[in-house]
Amino acid sequence: MMVVDFLVVGGGVAGLRAAAGLAESGRVLVVTKEGLSESNTAYAQGGIAVAMGGDEDVALHLADTIVAGDALVHAQAAAVLVEQGPKRVEELLAWGTRFDRYAADDPARAGALMKTREGAHTVPRILHAHGDGTGWEIAASLLRHVRGLEQVELMEWTTTVELVVDSDSDAGRVVGAKLLDAAGGLREVRAHAVLLASGGAGQVYSDTTNPAVATGDGIAMAYRAGAELMDMEFYQFHPTAFAMEGAPRFLMSEALRGEGAWLVNARGERFMGRYHPGLELAPRDVVARAIAREAIDGPVYLDMRQGTGNREQGTQMDLKARFPGISKFLEGYGLELARDLIPVRPAAHYLMGGIRTDVNGRASIPGLFAAGEAACTGVHGANRLASNSLLEGLGFGALAAEAMKGEVRGSGFEVQGRTEARGDEGGDVEGFIAELQGLMWRDAGLLRDAAGLRRAQDGLAELRERMPQALTRRAQEARNLHAVAQVIVQAALGREESRGAHFRMDFPGKAKVALHSVVERGRLRFVELV
Ligand code: SIN
């Protein structure tokens, strides 16, 4: 019989790092909806931002994070993030993560970690692995480490459908969750503390760089259980997702621009100079909106044909070696970075908002913790600094684990047997999801106004009447996407200003005071974080 002290939902960087910490204090069950290799973490290309050069470097990382977040970053959370960066990376190195290093034929730097720049970073500080496979490498090494821990049980292909709330406790304590396995069996798992590390919700939009698993499950479950969600209107649109008819919105990493790629419009003009002095490395929201504007007149392209590399040394970068994953993908479409213009357009990429937590991952209801993209500490403010998210998962996953250890009261909980729950999907669940994604993209996407957001609200109200009811993974995902979409639209309508990733065409200016939105049981309010 399996005994559980801690339940972790999600097997990306936040969940796995938390599991590693929790294993020191009890039995940990990690539940993932698909195989453990499938998470937003594994798709992260660019890298992990970290200041390895001492106090001044850490202060600069903090300053860049705050500037990118457009005056909404919770400075305490950001300080906690960047200060623990070097320690978390040292830990990864000890667990076998192989970041890219300079080769022996570069004697001045041989063996040192390679660092690149991305948008809104004032210095190169982004470590990468396998060129553009950083998330995959970190996820694989964390997984190797966690698999070696006797205290950790990994349960794949299992959908967490609902949190279990103890109705006898005054504050509505979360005491476990209901799990649905791939064969349609349902079981309840109890734990001293539950961590939601279930990632983002890119699937709420028709155009996204996120994998199919990113359906906002943890966020929706926490919301239904009564937890506060924060800053849900801040959805980051990555400026450069591949844009070819019929092709997936594959990420064209910001690291391409970090290594010198230009953005050019249909007339062949390098246009970013008209929008921001940082050119192609301006903050991500600025670049995304600039591309959307230029795209009105025709396609926009990434251009690396001019070559890149160390101009002082007269060396050219081998783009296939630096970006093997992207190069392989492009090959499938007959394109090559060094030879062709690469068509790009923005796509939904990262949710800055999520389950409101403190820096220790504590949500607003007892027993419940969240970390990674599912959580919102305020660390990203209105716009996440590129490559801060892997560090976020590691850092806040580790801190959440420490806080969860303090929740243990008595012995662990035996996992109960399963009951048969397979329901008929019933109705057109795929049609429901596609409609929701389309209306969110059209009316609650990169450029917003009250009329569009109200249309989105009406559309969601109409969809609610046709909400899939079955107890199946896909029907559950549809309900989760609907809950997340509703809160995004509510908060976006309430925020009558433009800040970071949230751009209101009818309110293009910024409010004098930067406030965070909080939605709880359908009620929206704005708060200051101190
Ligand atoms: C990228 O490689 O452009 C994505 C990095 C990130 O989202 O932080």
Coordinates of C-alpha atoms and ligand atoms in Angstrom, one line a residue:
M1 CA 0.0 0.0 0.0
M2 CA 1.4 3.4 -1.0
V3 CA 1.7 6.0 1.8
V4 CA 1.8 9.7 1.0
D5 CA 2.9 12.7 3.0
F6 CA 3.1 15.2 0.2
L7 CA 1.3 15.4 -3.1
V8 CA 3.0 17.2 -6.0
V9 CA 0.9 17.8 -9.1
G10 CA 3.2 18.3 -12.1
G11 CA 6.5 17.0 -13.3
G12 CA 8.2 20.1 -14.7
V13 CA 11.1 21.9 -13.1
A14 CA 9.1 23.3 -10.1
G15 CA 7.4 19.9 -9.3
L16 CA 10.6 17.9 -9.6
R17 CA 12.7 20.3 -7.6
A18 CA 10.1 20.4 -4.9
A19 CA 10.0 16.6 -4.8
A20 CA 13.7 16.5 -4.3
G21 CA 13.4 18.7 -1.3
L22 CA 10.3 17.1 0.2
A23 CA 11.9 13.6 0.0
E24 CA 14.1 14.6 2.9
S25 CA 11.0 14.7 5.1
G26 CA 8.5 12.2 3.9
R27 CA 6.9 10.2 1.1
V28 CA 6.2 12.2 -2.0
L29 CA 3.8 11.3 -4.8
V30 CA 4.4 13.2 -8.0
V31 CA 1.4 13.0 -10.4
T32 CA 1.7 14.0 -14.1
K33 CA -1.0 14.1 -16.8
E34 CA 1.2 12.5 -19.4
G35 CA 4.6 10.9 -19.5
L36 CA 7.2 12.8 -17.4
S37 CA 9.0 14.2 -20.4
E38 CA 5.9 16.3 -21.4
S39 CA 5.9 19.7 -19.7
N40 CA 6.5 23.3 -20.5
T41 CA 9.9 22.9 -18.9
A42 CA 11.0 20.4 -21.5
Y43 CA 10.1 22.8 -24.3
A44 CA 12.2 25.7 -22.9
Q45 CA 14.8 26.5 -25.5
G46 CA 16.6 29.8 -24.7
G47 CA 18.0 29.0 -21.3
I48 CA 18.1 29.9 -17.6
A49 CA 19.0 33.4 -16.5
V50 CA 21.4 33.5 -13.6
A51 CA 23.9 35.9 -12.2
M52 CA 27.0 33.9 -11.4
G53 CA 29.3 36.9 -11.0
G54 CA 28.8 38.0 -7.4
D55 CA 26.7 40.6 -5.7
E56 CA 26.9 43.3 -8.4
D57 CA 25.8 40.8 -11.0
V58 CA 22.9 39.7 -8.8
A59 CA 21.9 43.4 -8.3
L60 CA 21.9 43.9 -12.1
H61 CA 19.8 40.7 -12.7
L62 CA 17.3 42.1 -10.1
A63 CA 17.2 45.5 -11.8
D64 CA 16.6 44.0 -15.3
T65 CA 13.8 41.8 -13.9
I66 CA 12.2 44.8 -12.3
V67 CA 12.5 47.0 -15.4
A68 CA 11.0 44.3 -17.7
G69 CA 8.1 43.8 -15.3
D70 CA 6.9 47.4 -16.0
A71 CA 6.7 48.7 -12.4
L72 CA 4.6 45.7 -11.2
V73 CA 7.3 43.3 -10.0
H74 CA 7.1 42.4 -6.4
A75 CA 10.6 43.4 -5.5
Q76 CA 10.9 41.0 -2.5
A77 CA 10.0 38.0 -4.6
A78 CA 12.4 39.1 -7.4
A79 CA 15.2 39.5 -4.9
V80 CA 14.5 36.0 -3.5
L81 CA 14.6 34.6 -7.1
V82 CA 17.8 36.2 -8.3
E83 CA 19.7 35.8 -5.0
Q84 CA 19.2 32.0 -4.9
G85 CA 20.0 31.7 -8.7
P86 CA 23.7 30.7 -8.4
K87 CA 23.0 28.2 -5.6
R88 CA 20.2 26.5 -7.7
V89 CA 22.5 26.3 -10.7
E90 CA 25.3 24.8 -8.7
E91 CA 22.9 22.3 -7.4
L92 CA 21.9 21.4 -11.0
L93 CA 25.5 21.0 -12.0
A94 CA 26.0 18.7 -9.0
W95 CA 23.0 16.6 -10.2
G96 CA 24.6 16.3 -13.6
T97 CA 23.1 19.0 -15.8
R98 CA 25.4 19.7 -18.7
F99 CA 25.2 23.3 -19.7
D100 CA 27.1 24.4 -22.8
R101 CA 30.7 25.4 -22.2
Y102 CA 33.4 27.1 -24.3
A103 CA 35.5 24.6 -26.3
A104 CA 39.2 24.0 -25.9
D105 CA 40.0 26.0 -29.1
D106 CA 39.0 29.2 -27.3
P107 CA 41.9 29.2 -24.8
A108 CA 40.8 32.4 -23.0
R109 CA 37.5 30.8 -22.0
A110 CA 37.9 27.1 -22.5
G111 CA 35.6 25.1 -20.1
A112 CA 33.7 28.2 -18.8
L113 CA 29.9 28.2 -19.0
M114 CA 28.6 29.9 -22.2
K115 CA 26.3 32.8 -21.6
T116 CA 24.0 34.5 -24.1
R117 CA 21.7 37.6 -24.0
E118 CA 18.0 37.8 -24.6
G119 CA 15.5 40.7 -24.7
A120 CA 15.8 43.3 -21.8
H121 CA 18.9 41.7 -20.3
T122 CA 21.7 44.3 -20.0
V123 CA 24.4 41.7 -20.0
P124 CA 24.8 38.1 -21.3
R125 CA 23.7 35.9 -18.3
I126 CA 21.7 33.1 -19.9
L127 CA 23.1 29.6 -19.6
H128 CA 22.0 27.1 -22.2
A129 CA 22.3 23.4 -22.9
H130 CA 22.5 21.5 -26.2
G131 CA 22.3 24.9 -27.9
D132 CA 18.5 25.3 -27.7
G133 CA 17.6 22.3 -25.6
T134 CA 18.0 23.8 -22.1
G135 CA 14.7 22.8 -20.6
W136 CA 15.0 19.3 -21.9
E137 CA 18.5 18.9 -20.3
I138 CA 17.4 20.4 -16.9
A139 CA 14.2 18.3 -16.8
A140 CA 16.2 15.1 -17.7
S141 CA 18.8 15.7 -15.0
L142 CA 16.2 16.5 -12.3
L143 CA 14.3 13.5 -13.3
R144 CA 17.4 11.3 -13.0
H145 CA 18.0 12.7 -9.6
V146 CA 14.4 12.3 -8.4
R147 CA 14.1 8.8 -9.8
G148 CA 17.0 7.9 -7.5
L149 CA 15.2 9.0 -4.4
E150 CA 13.5 6.1 -2.6
Q151 CA 10.9 8.4 -1.0
V152 CA 9.5 9.7 -4.3
E153 CA 6.8 7.9 -6.3
L154 CA 6.1 9.0 -9.8
M155 CA 2.6 8.5 -11.2
E156 CA 2.3 9.3 -14.9
W157 CA -0.7 9.5 -17.2
T158 CA -2.9 10.6 -14.3
T159 CA -5.1 13.7 -14.4
T160 CA -5.7 15.5 -11.2
V161 CA -9.3 16.5 -11.4
E162 CA -10.2 18.3 -8.2
L163 CA -8.7 19.3 -4.9
V164 CA -10.2 17.7 -1.8
V165 CA -11.2 20.4 0.7
D166 CA -11.9 19.6 4.4
S167 CA -15.3 21.2 4.9
D168 CA -15.0 20.6 8.7
S169 CA -12.0 22.9 8.9
D170 CA -12.9 26.6 9.3
A171 CA -10.6 27.8 6.6
G172 CA -11.4 25.1 4.1
R173 CA -8.1 23.3 4.3
V174 CA -6.9 21.4 1.2
V175 CA -6.3 17.8 2.3
G176 CA -5.7 16.0 -1.0
A177 CA -6.9 15.6 -4.5
K178 CA -8.9 13.3 -6.8
L179 CA -6.9 11.5 -9.5
L180 CA -8.2 10.0 -12.7
D181 CA -6.0 7.5 -14.4
A182 CA -5.7 6.7 -18.1
A183 CA -7.9 3.6 -17.7
G184 CA -10.7 5.7 -16.2
G185 CA -10.1 4.8 -12.6
L186 CA -10.7 7.4 -9.9
R187 CA -9.0 7.6 -6.5
E188 CA -8.6 10.1 -3.7
V189 CA -5.1 10.8 -2.4
R190 CA -4.7 12.6 1.0
A191 CA -1.6 14.5 2.0
H192 CA -0.3 16.9 4.7
A193 CA 0.2 19.4 1.9
V194 CA -0.5 19.7 -1.8
L195 CA 1.8 21.5 -4.3
L196 CA 0.3 22.6 -7.6
A197 CA 3.2 22.8 -10.1
S198 CA 1.1 22.0 -13.1
G199 CA 2.4 24.8 -15.3
G200 CA 0.7 27.3 -17.5
A201 CA -2.4 27.6 -19.7
G202 CA -1.2 28.4 -23.2
Q203 CA -3.9 26.2 -24.6
V204 CA -6.4 28.9 -23.7
Y205 CA -5.3 30.6 -27.0
S206 CA -5.5 29.1 -30.5
D207 CA -1.9 30.3 -31.2
T208 CA 0.5 29.1 -28.6
T209 CA 4.1 27.9 -28.2
N210 CA 2.9 25.6 -25.3
P211 CA 2.4 21.9 -25.6
A212 CA -1.1 20.4 -25.4
V213 CA -0.8 19.6 -21.7
A214 CA -0.8 23.3 -20.8
T215 CA -4.5 23.6 -20.0
G216 CA -4.3 25.6 -16.7
D217 CA -5.4 22.6 -14.6
G218 CA -3.8 23.6 -11.3
I219 CA -5.0 27.2 -11.6
A220 CA -8.6 26.2 -12.3
M221 CA -8.6 23.6 -9.5
A222 CA -7.2 26.1 -7.0
Y223 CA -9.8 28.7 -8.1
R224 CA -12.7 26.3 -7.7
A225 CA -11.4 25.4 -4.2
G226 CA -11.6 29.1 -3.3
A227 CA -8.0 30.2 -3.7
E228 CA -7.1 33.7 -4.9
L229 CA -5.7 34.1 -8.4
M230 CA -3.5 37.1 -9.1
D231 CA -2.5 39.1 -12.3
M232 CA -4.3 36.7 -14.6
E233 CA -4.6 39.4 -17.3
F234 CA -0.9 39.3 -17.9
Y235 CA -0.3 36.8 -20.6
Q236 CA 3.0 37.0 -22.3
F237 CA 3.0 36.6 -26.1
H238 CA 6.3 35.4 -27.4
P239 CA 7.2 37.7 -30.4
T240 CA 8.7 35.0 -32.6
A241 CA 6.8 31.8 -33.0
F242 CA 7.1 30.1 -36.5
A243 CA 4.4 31.4 -38.8
M244 CA 3.7 29.2 -41.7
E245 CA 0.2 28.0 -42.8
G246 CA -0.4 24.5 -41.4
A247 CA 2.8 24.4 -39.3
P248 CA 2.8 24.3 -35.5
R249 CA 3.6 27.6 -33.7
F250 CA 7.1 26.3 -32.9
L251 CA 9.2 28.7 -30.8
M252 CA 12.0 30.6 -32.5
S253 CA 14.0 31.3 -29.4
E254 CA 14.7 34.8 -28.4
A255 CA 18.3 33.6 -28.2
L256 CA 18.3 33.8 -32.0
R257 CA 18.0 37.6 -31.6
G258 CA 20.4 37.4 -28.7
E259 CA 23.0 36.0 -31.1
G260 CA 22.3 38.7 -33.7
A261 CA 19.1 37.9 -35.7
W262 CA 17.2 40.9 -37.1
L263 CA 13.5 41.4 -37.5
V264 CA 12.5 42.6 -41.0
N265 CA 9.1 43.4 -42.5
A266 CA 7.6 42.5 -45.8
R267 CA 9.5 45.4 -47.4
G268 CA 12.8 44.1 -46.1
E269 CA 13.2 46.9 -43.6
R270 CA 14.7 46.3 -40.2
F271 CA 12.0 48.0 -38.2
M272 CA 12.6 47.7 -34.5
G273 CA 14.5 51.1 -34.4
R274 CA 11.1 52.8 -34.9
Y275 CA 9.8 51.1 -31.7
H276 CA 12.5 50.9 -29.0
P277 CA 16.2 51.8 -28.6
G278 CA 16.9 48.1 -27.6
L279 CA 16.0 47.1 -31.1
E280 CA 15.4 43.3 -31.4
L281 CA 16.3 42.9 -27.7
A282 CA 13.7 45.3 -26.4
P283 CA 11.3 43.9 -23.8
R284 CA 9.3 41.0 -25.1
D285 CA 5.9 42.8 -25.0
V286 CA 7.3 45.7 -27.0
V287 CA 8.7 43.4 -29.7
A288 CA 5.5 41.4 -29.9
R289 CA 3.3 44.5 -30.4
A290 CA 5.8 45.9 -33.0
I291 CA 5.6 42.7 -35.0
A292 CA 1.8 42.6 -34.8
R293 CA 1.7 46.2 -36.2
E294 CA 4.2 45.4 -39.0
A295 CA 2.3 42.2 -39.8
I296 CA -0.7 44.3 -40.9
D297 CA 1.2 45.1 -44.1
G298 CA 2.6 41.5 -44.7
P299 CA 4.7 38.8 -43.2
V300 CA 7.5 39.5 -40.7
Y301 CA 10.7 37.6 -40.7
L302 CA 13.7 36.7 -38.5
D303 CA 16.8 37.4 -40.6
M304 CA 20.1 35.7 -39.7
R305 CA 21.5 35.8 -43.3
Q306 CA 23.8 38.6 -42.4
G307 CA 25.8 36.2 -40.2
T308 CA 26.7 36.4 -36.6
G309 CA 29.6 35.5 -34.4
N310 CA 32.6 37.2 -33.0
R311 CA 33.2 40.0 -35.4
E312 CA 36.5 41.1 -33.7
Q313 CA 37.9 37.6 -34.3
G314 CA 36.3 37.5 -37.7
T315 CA 34.6 34.2 -36.8
Q316 CA 31.1 33.1 -38.0
M317 CA 28.8 31.3 -35.7
D318 CA 27.8 27.8 -36.8
L319 CA 24.1 28.3 -36.5
K320 CA 23.2 24.6 -36.9
A321 CA 25.5 23.8 -34.0
R322 CA 24.2 26.6 -31.8
F323 CA 20.5 26.0 -32.6
P324 CA 20.2 22.3 -33.4
G325 CA 16.6 21.9 -32.4
I326 CA 15.4 24.9 -34.3
S327 CA 17.5 24.0 -37.3
K328 CA 16.1 20.5 -37.4
F329 CA 12.5 21.9 -37.2
L330 CA 13.2 24.4 -40.0
E331 CA 14.7 21.7 -42.2
G332 CA 11.3 20.0 -42.2
Y333 CA 10.0 23.2 -44.0
G334 CA 13.0 23.5 -46.4
L335 CA 14.4 26.5 -44.4
E336 CA 17.8 27.2 -43.0
L337 CA 18.8 30.0 -40.6
A338 CA 21.9 31.1 -42.5
R339 CA 20.2 31.1 -45.9
D340 CA 16.5 32.0 -45.5
L341 CA 14.1 34.5 -44.0
I342 CA 12.1 32.8 -41.2
P343 CA 8.4 33.8 -41.0
V344 CA 7.4 34.7 -37.4
R345 CA 4.4 36.0 -35.5
P346 CA 3.6 36.3 -31.8
A347 CA 1.9 33.4 -29.9
A348 CA 0.8 32.9 -26.3
H349 CA 3.8 31.8 -24.4
Y350 CA 3.7 32.4 -20.6
L351 CA 1.2 33.3 -18.0
M352 CA 2.6 35.8 -15.5
G353 CA -0.4 35.4 -13.3
G354 CA -1.6 32.4 -11.5
I355 CA -2.4 31.1 -8.0
R356 CA -1.5 33.8 -5.6
T357 CA 1.3 32.7 -3.3
D358 CA 3.9 34.2 -1.0
V359 CA 7.6 33.5 -1.7
N360 CA 7.3 30.2 0.1
G361 CA 4.7 28.9 -2.3
R362 CA 1.8 29.3 0.2
A363 CA -1.6 29.9 -1.4
S364 CA -4.4 31.7 0.2
I365 CA -6.0 28.6 1.6
P366 CA -4.3 26.3 4.1
G367 CA -2.6 23.1 2.9
L368 CA -2.3 24.4 -0.6
F369 CA 1.0 25.5 -2.2
A370 CA 1.9 26.4 -5.8
A371 CA 5.1 27.0 -7.7
G372 CA 6.4 27.6 -11.2
E373 CA 4.1 29.0 -13.9
A374 CA 0.9 27.9 -12.1
A375 CA 1.8 30.3 -9.3
C376 CA 2.0 34.0 -9.0
T377 CA 4.4 35.6 -6.5
G378 CA 4.4 38.8 -8.5
V379 CA 8.0 38.1 -9.4
H380 CA 7.4 38.8 -13.1
G381 CA 5.2 41.8 -12.7
A382 CA 3.5 42.6 -16.0
N383 CA 6.1 41.1 -18.2
R384 CA 8.5 38.3 -17.5
L385 CA 12.2 38.8 -18.2
A386 CA 13.2 36.2 -20.8
S387 CA 14.6 33.0 -19.3
N388 CA 13.6 33.8 -15.8
S389 CA 11.0 31.0 -15.7
L390 CA 13.3 27.9 -15.3
L391 CA 15.0 29.7 -12.4
E392 CA 11.5 30.5 -11.0
G393 CA 10.5 26.9 -11.1
L394 CA 13.7 25.8 -9.4
G395 CA 13.9 28.5 -6.8
F396 CA 10.3 28.7 -5.7
G397 CA 9.9 24.9 -6.0
A398 CA 12.8 24.5 -3.5
L399 CA 11.3 27.1 -1.1
A400 CA 7.8 25.6 -1.3
A401 CA 9.2 22.2 -0.3
E402 CA 10.8 23.8 2.8
A403 CA 7.5 25.4 3.8
M404 CA 5.5 22.2 3.1
K405 CA 7.7 20.2 5.5
G406 CA 6.2 22.4 8.3
E407 CA 2.7 21.1 7.5
V408 CA 3.3 17.5 8.6
R409 CA 1.0 16.4 11.5
G410 CA 1.3 12.7 12.4
S411 CA 1.8 9.9 10.0
G412 CA 1.3 9.7 6.2
F413 CA -1.9 8.7 4.4
E414 CA -2.6 5.4 2.7
V415 CA -3.7 5.7 -0.9
Q416 CA -7.2 4.3 -1.3
G417 CA -8.2 1.8 -4.0
R418 CA -9.6 3.1 -7.3
T419 CA -13.2 3.1 -8.4
E420 CA -14.3 2.9 -12.1
A421 CA -15.3 6.3 -13.4
R422 CA -14.9 6.3 -17.1
G423 CA -17.6 8.6 -18.5
D424 CA -18.6 9.0 -22.1
E425 CA -17.0 12.2 -23.4
G426 CA -20.4 13.3 -24.7
G427 CA -20.9 16.3 -27.0
D428 CA -18.2 18.0 -29.0
V429 CA -15.4 18.6 -26.5
E430 CA -12.8 19.4 -29.2
G431 CA -15.2 21.9 -30.9
F432 CA -15.9 23.5 -27.5
I433 CA -12.1 24.0 -26.9
A434 CA -11.4 25.2 -30.4
E435 CA -14.2 27.8 -30.1
L436 CA -12.9 29.0 -26.7
Q437 CA -9.3 29.3 -28.1
G438 CA -10.5 31.2 -31.1
L439 CA -12.5 33.7 -29.2
M440 CA -9.7 34.3 -26.6
W441 CA -7.2 34.8 -29.4
R442 CA -9.4 37.3 -31.3
D443 CA -10.8 39.2 -28.3
A444 CA -8.5 38.8 -25.3
G445 CA -5.1 38.5 -27.0
L446 CA -2.2 40.8 -27.7
L447 CA -4.2 43.9 -28.3
R448 CA -7.3 44.4 -26.2
D449 CA -10.2 46.8 -25.8
A450 CA -13.5 46.9 -23.8
A451 CA -15.6 45.9 -26.8
G452 CA -13.5 42.9 -27.6
L453 CA -13.3 41.8 -24.0
R454 CA -17.0 42.0 -23.6
R455 CA -17.5 39.9 -26.7
A456 CA -15.1 37.4 -25.1
Q457 CA -17.2 37.5 -21.9
D458 CA -20.4 36.9 -23.9
G459 CA -18.8 34.1 -25.8
L460 CA -17.6 32.4 -22.7
A461 CA -21.1 32.8 -21.1
E462 CA -22.6 31.1 -24.1
L463 CA -20.0 28.3 -24.0
R464 CA -20.8 27.8 -20.3
E465 CA -24.2 26.5 -21.4
R466 CA -22.5 23.8 -23.4
M467 CA -19.8 22.9 -20.8
P468 CA -18.7 19.3 -21.2
Q469 CA -19.8 17.4 -18.1
A470 CA -18.1 14.0 -18.4
L471 CA -15.4 12.8 -16.0
T472 CA -12.7 12.3 -18.6
R473 CA -9.4 14.1 -19.0
R474 CA -10.4 16.1 -22.1
A475 CA -13.7 17.2 -20.6
Q476 CA -11.9 18.2 -17.5
E477 CA -9.3 20.2 -19.6
A478 CA -12.2 22.0 -21.3
R479 CA -13.7 23.0 -17.9
N480 CA -10.3 24.1 -16.7
L481 CA -9.6 26.2 -19.8
H482 CA -13.0 27.8 -19.5
A483 CA -12.4 28.8 -15.8
V484 CA -8.9 30.2 -16.7
A485 CA -10.3 32.1 -19.7
Q486 CA -13.0 33.6 -17.7
V487 CA -10.7 35.0 -15.1
I488 CA -8.2 36.3 -17.7
V489 CA -11.1 38.3 -19.4
Q490 CA -12.5 39.5 -16.1
A491 CA -9.1 40.9 -15.0
A492 CA -8.3 42.3 -18.4
L493 CA -11.6 44.2 -18.5
G494 CA -11.0 45.5 -15.0
R495 CA -7.5 46.7 -15.7
E496 CA -8.2 50.0 -17.5
E497 CA -4.6 50.8 -18.4
S498 CA -1.8 49.4 -20.5
R499 CA 1.1 47.8 -18.7
G500 CA 3.6 45.2 -19.8
A501 CA 1.9 42.4 -21.7
H502 CA -1.6 43.8 -21.1
F503 CA -2.3 46.3 -23.8
R504 CA -5.6 48.1 -23.9
M505 CA -6.1 50.1 -27.1
D506 CA -8.8 52.1 -25.3
F507 CA -6.5 52.8 -22.3
P508 CA -3.0 53.1 -23.8
G509 CA -1.5 54.9 -20.8
K510 CA -0.4 53.6 -17.4
A511 CA -2.3 54.2 -14.2
K512 CA -0.4 56.3 -11.6
V513 CA -0.2 53.4 -9.1
A514 CA 0.7 49.9 -10.2
L515 CA -1.7 47.5 -8.5
H516 CA -2.1 43.7 -8.7
S517 CA -5.4 42.2 -9.7
V518 CA -6.9 39.5 -7.4
V519 CA -9.8 37.3 -8.4
E520 CA -11.5 35.1 -5.8
R521 CA -14.8 33.3 -6.3
G522 CA -15.7 35.6 -9.1
R523 CA -14.9 38.8 -7.3
L524 CA -12.2 41.1 -8.7
R525 CA -10.2 43.6 -6.6
F526 CA -6.9 45.4 -7.0
V527 CA -4.2 45.4 -4.3
E528 CA -0.8 46.7 -3.6
L529 CA 1.9 44.2 -2.6
V530 CA 4.2 45.3 0.2
Ligands
SIN1 C1 13.0 31.6 -25.7 O1 13.9 30.8 -25.9 O2 12.8 32.6 -26.4 C2 12.1 31.4 -24.6 C3 12.7 31.7 -23.3 C4 11.7 32.2 -22.3 O3 10.5 32.2 -22.6 O4 12.1 32.6 -21.3

